[in-house]
């Protein structure tokens, strides 16, 4: 005997045009409906229990139907409990319906009108000027920014608790637990202090050798990357610190046991700062920063050679940045020098042929003007000229032919062509090297 009333099945059958159903068919359909309903309720109760609730909701029924591969019911997604009313359409035939909320028209008419929305308009204001936020009404104040920093973030955050509690006692927990052993913490502190120890060369060399060869430093890589970035950012006037951070970066990259690919995007900015930074070191010795730039260029070249396969856009982006700083006449000569050696290091002879040679004639004007200024400018221009000649000499590797001299009568012709190609100042320096293959490679580029 089924709990489901067979008369309900007969009513549904008659509504779709089936007037006569056998009693055995009605009984079988009633048993099947009872089984299906119990199956849906069991699945819905599972969702209710997993949600830590004691009240079954329409969401649970919909999820149960979806699990059973049945199209869910639509129109019953209300979060408030539904109130069902009962109406009788005949003897023994109750009809249940969802009660609608009654609205009192008198209250609705006498209610105050809502505020008229403001017209859409756009206003412009300075968010920051030279990295400093101006104090205008549109920008948040310092106190508001501080309060925003203290508000917990994330899906499980409770801003009310942070507002009630004292801001000084707020403990911010990291999203990801990264536990370092006491030994690694001690090792990290010793390495950082040793690398920056200016008085003990042996201690410093031993620390760099340890980083270069130790295979168990995987957990410390992000901490070393952050340490390098902070030291470069806050010590632009200290050439010793900058030089040691470059050596530390080179030691990390030389360790074949470390997987550094995810951190290249964070390492490259520090190297570029040491290569094309505007003001590096103190003003007492204006040419003391050039060895640092050479060191950074060599490291940048090794980064391109080692990681350009995993990051296909690394080499083009670095070449674009170096070319921009090389050709910028508003930058100091040291920045232009960093751009030249950076281009040579990242791309080799091909980049020199494509990017440096076509721009030499225009760039020579900048060096000529520097030669006519102070003694320091002339000295820097000489270093810059030497870097250009060194980059051009790399073209000799790709030069085709084995001639060791110029053909009779062609020497002056080639010299004139060279002056027209790259300018008289650089052309004379290249000609003085006495390397015909370099001259030929420049003229063919």
Short mmCIF file of C-alpha atoms in Angstrom, two decimals:
data_model
loop_
_atom_site.label_atom_id
_atom_site.label_comp_id
_atom_site.label_asym_id
_atom_site.label_seq_id
_atom_site.Cartn_x
_atom_site.Cartn_y
_atom_site.Cartn_z
CA UNK A 1 0.00 0.00 0.00
CA UNK A 2 1.53 3.32 -1.08
CA UNK A 3 1.48 6.43 1.06
CA UNK A 4 0.93 8.58 -2.04
CA UNK A 5 -2.77 9.05 -2.87
CA UNK A 6 -3.62 7.41 -6.27
CA UNK A 7 -6.39 9.98 -6.80
CA UNK A 8 -3.74 12.68 -7.33
CA UNK A 9 -2.23 10.62 -10.13
CA UNK A 10 -5.66 10.13 -11.69
CA UNK A 11 -6.27 13.92 -11.59
CA UNK A 12 -2.94 14.61 -13.31
CA UNK A 13 -3.66 11.93 -15.93
CA UNK A 14 -7.08 13.39 -16.69
CA UNK A 15 -5.56 16.88 -17.04
CA UNK A 16 -3.33 15.65 -19.87
CA UNK A 17 -6.08 13.65 -21.65
CA UNK A 18 -5.73 10.15 -20.15
CA UNK A 19 -9.24 9.38 -18.90
CA UNK A 20 -9.02 5.70 -17.90
CA UNK A 21 -6.11 4.23 -15.90
CA UNK A 22 -5.95 0.71 -14.54
CA UNK A 23 -5.81 0.41 -10.73
CA UNK A 24 -2.60 -1.63 -10.98
CA UNK A 25 -0.98 1.15 -13.02
CA UNK A 26 -2.08 3.74 -10.46
CA UNK A 27 -0.63 1.66 -7.65
CA UNK A 28 2.70 1.20 -9.49
CA UNK A 29 2.98 4.91 -10.26
CA UNK A 30 2.20 5.78 -6.63
CA UNK A 31 5.01 3.52 -5.39
CA UNK A 32 7.46 4.98 -7.90
CA UNK A 33 6.57 8.57 -6.93
CA UNK A 34 7.02 7.73 -3.26
CA UNK A 35 10.47 6.27 -3.99
CA UNK A 36 11.53 9.30 -6.07
CA UNK A 37 10.39 11.77 -3.42
CA UNK A 38 12.22 9.92 -0.65
CA UNK A 39 15.36 9.88 -2.82
CA UNK A 40 15.18 13.65 -3.37
CA UNK A 41 14.57 14.29 0.34
CA UNK A 42 17.50 12.12 1.38
CA UNK A 43 19.87 14.03 -0.92
CA UNK A 44 18.44 17.38 0.25
CA UNK A 45 18.97 16.38 3.90
CA UNK A 46 22.62 15.63 3.10
CA UNK A 47 23.06 19.19 1.80
CA UNK A 48 21.31 20.56 4.89
CA UNK A 49 23.56 18.64 7.29
CA UNK A 50 26.76 19.57 5.42
CA UNK A 51 25.69 23.22 5.63
CA UNK A 52 25.40 22.91 9.43
CA UNK A 53 21.70 23.81 9.36
CA UNK A 54 18.64 22.27 10.97
CA UNK A 55 16.05 23.70 8.56
CA UNK A 56 15.55 22.34 5.07
CA UNK A 57 15.52 25.06 2.40
CA UNK A 58 14.52 25.27 -1.23
CA UNK A 59 18.21 25.53 -2.09
CA UNK A 60 18.76 22.03 -0.66
CA UNK A 61 15.97 20.62 -2.83
CA UNK A 62 17.35 22.33 -5.93
CA UNK A 63 20.86 20.97 -5.25
CA UNK A 64 19.43 17.47 -4.69
CA UNK A 65 17.57 17.59 -8.02
CA UNK A 66 20.76 18.75 -9.75
CA UNK A 67 22.73 15.83 -8.22
CA UNK A 68 20.07 13.37 -9.40
CA UNK A 69 20.32 14.83 -12.92
CA UNK A 70 16.84 16.32 -12.77
CA UNK A 71 16.05 19.84 -13.89
CA UNK A 72 15.66 21.91 -10.71
CA UNK A 73 12.57 23.90 -9.85
CA UNK A 74 12.70 27.59 -10.68
CA UNK A 75 11.15 30.49 -8.79
CA UNK A 76 11.79 29.20 -5.25
CA UNK A 77 15.16 30.81 -4.52
CA UNK A 78 13.90 33.12 -1.75
CA UNK A 79 16.07 33.35 1.34
CA UNK A 80 13.11 34.08 3.62
CA UNK A 81 10.86 31.17 4.74
CA UNK A 82 7.81 30.69 2.51
CA UNK A 83 4.34 30.92 4.04
CA UNK A 84 1.82 28.55 2.51
CA UNK A 85 -1.90 29.20 2.61
CA UNK A 86 -4.65 26.65 2.18
CA UNK A 87 -7.74 26.99 0.04
CA UNK A 88 -10.46 24.45 -0.60
CA UNK A 89 -11.62 23.85 -4.18
CA UNK A 90 -14.01 21.09 -3.23
CA UNK A 91 -14.78 18.47 -0.63
CA UNK A 92 -11.51 16.83 0.41
CA UNK A 93 -9.46 18.72 -2.19
CA UNK A 94 -7.29 21.34 -0.42
CA UNK A 95 -5.10 23.65 -2.51
CA UNK A 96 -1.89 25.07 -1.06
CA UNK A 97 -0.39 28.32 -2.34
CA UNK A 98 2.33 30.77 -1.39
CA UNK A 99 0.95 33.82 0.39
CA UNK A 100 1.97 37.12 -1.14
CA UNK A 101 2.90 40.09 0.97
CA UNK A 102 0.00 42.50 1.37
CA UNK A 103 0.72 46.14 0.66
CA UNK A 104 -1.28 48.92 2.30
CA UNK A 105 -1.99 51.47 -0.45
CA UNK A 106 -2.68 54.22 2.08
CA UNK A 107 0.78 53.85 3.61
CA UNK A 108 2.31 53.62 0.18
CA UNK A 109 0.61 56.84 -1.00
CA UNK A 110 1.44 58.80 2.16
CA UNK A 111 5.06 57.65 2.27
CA UNK A 112 7.61 60.40 1.47
CA UNK A 113 9.05 60.40 -2.01
CA UNK A 114 12.60 59.09 -2.42
CA UNK A 115 15.40 61.55 -3.04
CA UNK A 116 15.95 62.54 -6.62
CA UNK A 117 19.17 60.94 -7.83
CA UNK A 118 21.95 63.30 -8.79
CA UNK A 119 22.84 63.69 -12.41
CA UNK A 120 25.83 61.71 -13.64
CA UNK A 121 28.92 63.89 -13.91
CA UNK A 122 32.67 63.42 -14.16
CA UNK A 123 35.34 65.47 -12.43
CA UNK A 124 39.10 65.17 -12.72
CA UNK A 125 41.56 65.48 -9.84
CA UNK A 126 45.18 64.60 -9.14
CA UNK A 127 45.55 61.22 -7.47
CA UNK A 128 49.30 61.73 -7.06
CA UNK A 129 51.87 64.25 -8.21
CA UNK A 130 55.46 62.99 -8.47
CA UNK A 131 54.50 60.07 -6.25
CA UNK A 132 53.01 62.33 -3.53
CA UNK A 133 49.25 62.36 -2.89
CA UNK A 134 47.90 65.92 -2.68
CA UNK A 135 45.67 66.87 0.25
CA UNK A 136 42.38 67.52 -1.54
CA UNK A 137 38.85 66.43 -0.52
CA UNK A 138 38.73 63.74 -3.23
CA UNK A 139 41.74 61.86 -1.82
CA UNK A 140 41.62 59.95 1.48
CA UNK A 141 43.42 61.45 4.44
CA UNK A 142 46.32 59.78 6.21
CA UNK A 143 44.08 58.65 9.06
CA UNK A 144 41.57 57.11 6.66
CA UNK A 145 44.34 55.28 4.81
CA UNK A 146 45.66 53.93 8.10
CA UNK A 147 42.19 52.72 9.08
CA UNK A 148 41.80 51.01 5.73
CA UNK A 149 45.09 49.18 6.26
CA UNK A 150 43.86 47.86 9.62
CA UNK A 151 40.57 46.55 8.23
CA UNK A 152 40.88 42.79 7.68
CA UNK A 153 40.45 41.62 4.12
CA UNK A 154 39.23 38.39 2.61
CA UNK A 155 35.99 36.43 2.49
CA UNK A 156 36.11 35.50 6.18
CA UNK A 157 37.14 38.91 7.49
CA UNK A 158 35.07 40.73 10.09
CA UNK A 159 35.64 44.52 9.89
CA UNK A 160 33.47 45.12 12.97
CA UNK A 161 35.91 43.30 15.24
CA UNK A 162 38.81 45.33 13.85
CA UNK A 163 36.94 48.59 14.47
CA UNK A 164 36.16 47.65 18.08
CA UNK A 165 39.63 46.39 18.92
CA UNK A 166 42.68 48.55 19.44
CA UNK A 167 44.58 49.08 16.18
CA UNK A 168 47.99 48.83 17.86
CA UNK A 169 47.28 45.28 19.03
CA UNK A 170 46.15 43.95 15.67
CA UNK A 171 48.09 40.86 14.63
CA UNK A 172 48.07 40.28 10.88
CA UNK A 173 48.46 36.62 10.02
CA UNK A 174 49.96 35.71 6.64
CA UNK A 175 47.63 34.05 4.16
CA UNK A 176 50.13 31.27 3.53
CA UNK A 177 52.12 29.62 6.28
CA UNK A 178 55.81 29.60 5.42
CA UNK A 179 57.70 28.05 8.30
CA UNK A 180 61.46 28.46 8.37
CA UNK A 181 63.54 26.36 10.68
CA UNK A 182 65.74 28.03 13.25
CA UNK A 183 68.79 26.94 11.29
CA UNK A 184 67.57 28.61 8.07
CA UNK A 185 66.67 31.79 9.95
CA UNK A 186 70.12 31.91 11.52
CA UNK A 187 71.75 31.16 8.15
CA UNK A 188 69.78 33.95 6.44
CA UNK A 189 70.79 36.49 9.08
CA UNK A 190 74.45 35.47 8.92
CA UNK A 191 74.54 35.62 5.11
CA UNK A 192 72.92 39.08 4.99
CA UNK A 193 75.31 40.49 7.56
CA UNK A 194 78.35 38.85 5.91
CA UNK A 195 77.53 40.12 2.41
CA UNK A 196 77.30 43.70 3.65
CA UNK A 197 80.35 43.47 5.92
CA UNK A 198 82.82 45.91 4.40
CA UNK A 199 85.60 45.13 6.85
CA UNK A 200 85.96 41.36 6.30
CA UNK A 201 86.56 40.28 2.69
CA UNK A 202 87.12 36.62 3.58
CA UNK A 203 83.82 36.43 5.45
CA UNK A 204 82.02 37.99 2.48
CA UNK A 205 83.59 35.67 -0.11
CA UNK A 206 82.74 32.62 2.01
CA UNK A 207 79.09 33.72 2.25
CA UNK A 208 78.77 34.15 -1.53
CA UNK A 209 80.47 30.79 -2.13
CA UNK A 210 77.99 29.12 0.22
CA UNK A 211 75.00 30.58 -1.65
CA UNK A 212 76.53 29.57 -4.97
CA UNK A 213 76.92 25.90 -3.98
CA UNK A 214 74.46 25.06 -1.15
CA UNK A 215 71.57 22.87 -2.48
CA UNK A 216 69.19 23.38 0.46
CA UNK A 217 68.23 27.04 0.08
CA UNK A 218 64.89 26.70 -1.73
CA UNK A 219 62.84 28.21 1.10
CA UNK A 220 65.16 31.21 1.41
CA UNK A 221 64.96 32.31 -2.24
CA UNK A 222 61.96 34.67 -1.82
CA UNK A 223 63.56 36.17 1.29
CA UNK A 224 66.83 36.82 -0.56
CA UNK A 225 64.90 38.40 -3.45
CA UNK A 226 63.10 40.72 -1.05
CA UNK A 227 66.37 41.54 0.71
CA UNK A 228 68.01 42.47 -2.62
CA UNK A 229 65.10 44.69 -3.65
CA UNK A 230 65.06 46.54 -0.33
CA UNK A 231 68.81 47.14 -0.27
CA UNK A 232 68.88 48.44 -3.84
CA UNK A 233 65.88 50.71 -3.23
CA UNK A 234 67.21 52.30 -0.04
CA UNK A 235 70.97 52.46 -0.78
CA UNK A 236 71.29 54.15 -4.17
CA UNK A 237 74.05 56.39 -2.78
CA UNK A 238 76.11 53.48 -1.40
CA UNK A 239 78.09 51.81 -4.17
CA UNK A 240 79.42 49.10 -1.88
CA UNK A 241 75.93 47.90 -0.91
CA UNK A 242 74.78 48.01 -4.54
CA UNK A 243 77.82 46.06 -5.70
CA UNK A 244 77.34 43.39 -3.04
CA UNK A 245 73.64 42.99 -3.91
CA UNK A 246 74.63 42.37 -7.52
CA UNK A 247 77.18 39.76 -6.37
CA UNK A 248 74.51 38.18 -4.16
CA UNK A 249 72.09 38.04 -7.10
CA UNK A 250 74.75 36.46 -9.30
CA UNK A 251 75.48 33.85 -6.62
CA UNK A 252 71.79 32.89 -6.37
CA UNK A 253 71.49 32.59 -10.16
CA UNK A 254 74.67 30.49 -10.33
CA UNK A 255 73.24 27.89 -7.94
CA UNK A 256 71.92 25.15 -10.22
CA UNK A 257 69.98 23.56 -7.34
CA UNK A 258 67.63 26.54 -7.01
CA UNK A 259 64.55 27.07 -9.18
CA UNK A 260 64.61 30.83 -9.70
CA UNK A 261 62.34 31.14 -12.77
CA UNK A 262 59.29 32.45 -10.83
CA UNK A 263 61.41 35.22 -9.25
CA UNK A 264 63.08 36.60 -12.40
CA UNK A 265 60.42 39.31 -12.72
CA UNK A 266 61.36 40.51 -9.21
CA UNK A 267 65.12 40.20 -9.69
CA UNK A 268 65.44 42.06 -13.00
CA UNK A 269 64.27 45.49 -11.67
CA UNK A 270 67.06 45.52 -9.08
CA UNK A 271 69.65 44.68 -11.78
CA UNK A 272 68.25 47.37 -14.10
CA UNK A 273 68.45 49.93 -11.30
CA UNK A 274 72.18 49.20 -10.92
CA UNK A 275 72.59 49.38 -14.70
CA UNK A 276 70.59 52.46 -15.75
CA UNK A 277 69.95 54.20 -12.44
CA UNK A 278 70.09 57.97 -12.71
CA UNK A 279 72.12 58.70 -9.57
CA UNK A 280 74.31 55.91 -8.25
CA UNK A 281 76.92 56.58 -5.60
CA UNK A 282 78.07 59.87 -4.10
CA UNK A 283 78.88 63.01 -6.02
CA UNK A 284 82.53 63.10 -4.83
CA UNK A 285 83.65 60.66 -7.56
CA UNK A 286 81.35 61.02 -10.59
CA UNK A 287 82.85 58.06 -12.47
CA UNK A 288 82.96 55.54 -9.61
CA UNK A 289 79.63 54.00 -10.62
CA UNK A 290 80.81 52.71 -14.01
CA UNK A 291 82.25 49.41 -12.67
CA UNK A 292 78.89 48.75 -10.99
CA UNK A 293 77.11 49.30 -14.30
CA UNK A 294 79.52 46.91 -16.03
CA UNK A 295 78.86 44.27 -13.39
CA UNK A 296 75.08 44.71 -13.71
CA UNK A 297 75.30 44.47 -17.52
CA UNK A 298 77.22 41.20 -17.34
CA UNK A 299 74.65 39.80 -14.91
CA UNK A 300 71.78 40.96 -17.12
CA UNK A 301 73.37 39.20 -20.09
CA UNK A 302 73.60 35.92 -18.16
CA UNK A 303 69.96 36.28 -17.08
CA UNK A 304 68.88 36.70 -20.71
CA UNK A 305 70.93 33.73 -21.84
CA UNK A 306 69.65 31.46 -19.07
CA UNK A 307 65.98 32.44 -18.74
CA UNK A 308 64.92 33.80 -22.15
CA UNK A 309 63.56 30.36 -23.12
CA UNK A 310 61.17 30.23 -20.17
CA UNK A 311 60.16 33.90 -20.64
CA UNK A 312 59.93 34.71 -24.35
CA UNK A 313 59.31 38.42 -23.79
CA UNK A 314 62.25 38.93 -21.41
CA UNK A 315 64.92 39.78 -24.00
CA UNK A 316 62.74 42.17 -26.11
CA UNK A 317 61.55 44.05 -23.03
CA UNK A 318 65.07 44.49 -21.69
CA UNK A 319 66.37 45.61 -25.10
CA UNK A 320 63.53 48.14 -25.40
CA UNK A 321 64.27 49.56 -21.95
CA UNK A 322 68.03 49.84 -22.58
CA UNK A 323 67.51 51.47 -26.00
CA UNK A 324 65.14 54.04 -24.48
CA UNK A 325 67.71 55.05 -21.85
CA UNK A 326 70.55 55.09 -24.38
CA UNK A 327 68.80 57.54 -26.72
CA UNK A 328 67.33 59.84 -24.06
CA UNK A 329 69.30 63.11 -24.21
CA UNK A 330 67.85 64.29 -20.88
CA UNK A 331 69.52 61.44 -18.99
CA UNK A 332 73.06 61.66 -17.59
CA UNK A 333 75.88 60.08 -19.57
CA UNK A 334 76.08 57.26 -17.03
CA UNK A 335 72.52 56.24 -17.87
CA UNK A 336 73.32 56.34 -21.60
CA UNK A 337 76.38 54.19 -20.90
CA UNK A 338 74.25 51.67 -19.03
CA UNK A 339 71.84 51.51 -21.97
CA UNK A 340 74.68 50.82 -24.43
CA UNK A 341 76.35 48.03 -22.47
CA UNK A 342 72.92 46.65 -21.52
CA UNK A 343 71.96 46.36 -25.19
CA UNK A 344 75.27 44.69 -25.99
CA UNK A 345 74.92 42.24 -23.09
CA UNK A 346 71.30 41.27 -23.73
CA UNK A 347 71.41 40.81 -27.51
CA UNK A 348 75.03 40.56 -28.60
CA UNK A 349 76.16 41.49 -32.13
CA UNK A 350 72.65 41.22 -33.62
CA UNK A 351 71.22 43.89 -31.31
CA UNK A 352 74.27 46.10 -31.91
CA UNK A 353 73.73 45.82 -35.67
CA UNK A 354 69.96 46.46 -35.55
CA UNK A 355 69.58 48.98 -32.71
CA UNK A 356 72.90 50.73 -32.01
CA UNK A 357 74.49 51.26 -35.44
CA UNK A 358 71.47 53.03 -37.04
CA UNK A 359 71.31 55.53 -34.14
CA UNK A 360 75.03 56.31 -33.81
CA UNK A 361 75.13 59.33 -36.11
CA UNK A 362 72.39 61.15 -34.17
CA UNK A 363 73.79 60.03 -30.85
CA UNK A 364 77.24 61.43 -31.65
CA UNK A 365 75.87 64.96 -31.23
CA UNK A 366 75.31 64.24 -27.54
CA UNK A 367 78.89 63.03 -27.06
CA UNK A 368 80.31 65.97 -29.00
CA UNK A 369 78.48 68.42 -26.73
CA UNK A 370 79.78 66.57 -23.64
CA UNK A 371 83.36 66.75 -24.96
CA UNK A 372 83.13 70.55 -24.97
CA UNK A 373 82.00 70.83 -21.33
CA UNK A 374 83.85 70.22 -18.04
CA UNK A 375 86.69 67.81 -17.44
CA UNK A 376 84.33 65.33 -15.75
CA UNK A 377 81.97 65.36 -18.72
CA UNK A 378 84.88 64.78 -21.10
CA UNK A 379 86.03 61.85 -19.03
CA UNK A 380 82.55 60.33 -19.00
CA UNK A 381 82.19 60.90 -22.74
CA UNK A 382 85.50 59.05 -23.26
CA UNK A 383 84.19 56.07 -21.27
CA UNK A 384 80.97 56.20 -23.29
CA UNK A 385 82.92 56.27 -26.54
CA UNK A 386 84.96 53.26 -25.43
CA UNK A 387 81.75 51.33 -24.70
CA UNK A 388 80.45 52.11 -28.20
CA UNK A 389 83.69 50.97 -29.84
CA UNK A 390 83.66 47.79 -27.75
CA UNK A 391 80.08 47.05 -28.80
CA UNK A 392 80.94 47.67 -32.46
CA UNK A 393 83.96 45.38 -32.28
CA UNK A 394 81.62 42.49 -31.45
CA UNK A 395 80.34 42.72 -35.03
CA UNK A 396 83.67 41.24 -36.16
CA UNK A 397 82.46 37.81 -35.00
CA UNK A 398 79.69 37.77 -37.63
CA UNK A 399 81.70 39.39 -40.42
CA UNK A 400 81.96 37.29 -43.58
CA UNK A 401 85.34 37.08 -45.26
CA UNK A 402 88.94 36.52 -44.24
CA UNK A 403 90.67 39.65 -45.46
CA UNK A 404 93.07 41.21 -42.99
CA UNK A 405 93.40 44.58 -44.72
CA UNK A 406 91.88 47.01 -47.17
CA UNK A 407 92.19 46.74 -50.93
CA UNK A 408 94.50 49.21 -52.61
CA UNK A 409 92.76 52.50 -53.19
CA UNK A 410 89.69 51.60 -51.14
CA UNK A 411 91.00 52.73 -47.75
CA UNK A 412 89.95 56.37 -48.03
CA UNK A 413 86.63 55.43 -49.65
CA UNK A 414 85.74 53.09 -46.80
CA UNK A 415 86.88 55.63 -44.24
CA UNK A 416 84.58 58.24 -45.77
CA UNK A 417 81.68 55.81 -45.85
CA UNK A 418 82.33 54.91 -42.21
CA UNK A 419 82.24 58.57 -41.17
CA UNK A 420 78.96 59.05 -43.00
CA UNK A 421 77.53 55.91 -41.47
CA UNK A 422 78.28 56.38 -37.77
CA UNK A 423 79.65 59.91 -37.47
CA UNK A 424 83.23 61.22 -37.50
CA UNK A 425 83.93 60.89 -33.77
CA UNK A 426 83.05 57.19 -33.43
CA UNK A 427 84.38 56.43 -36.93
CA UNK A 428 87.87 57.70 -36.08
CA UNK A 429 87.98 55.60 -32.91
CA UNK A 430 86.90 52.51 -34.82
CA UNK A 431 89.41 53.25 -37.60
CA UNK A 432 92.24 53.58 -35.07
CA UNK A 433 91.66 50.01 -33.93
CA UNK A 434 92.96 48.82 -37.33
CA UNK A 435 90.38 46.06 -37.71
CA UNK A 436 89.05 45.93 -41.29
CA UNK A 437 86.47 43.27 -40.46
CA UNK A 438 84.80 45.60 -37.95
CA UNK A 439 84.65 48.40 -40.56
CA UNK A 440 83.21 46.03 -43.13
CA UNK A 441 80.59 44.69 -40.70
CA UNK A 442 79.49 48.24 -39.79
CA UNK A 443 79.17 49.29 -43.43
CA UNK A 444 77.18 46.13 -44.25
CA UNK A 445 74.77 46.52 -41.34
#
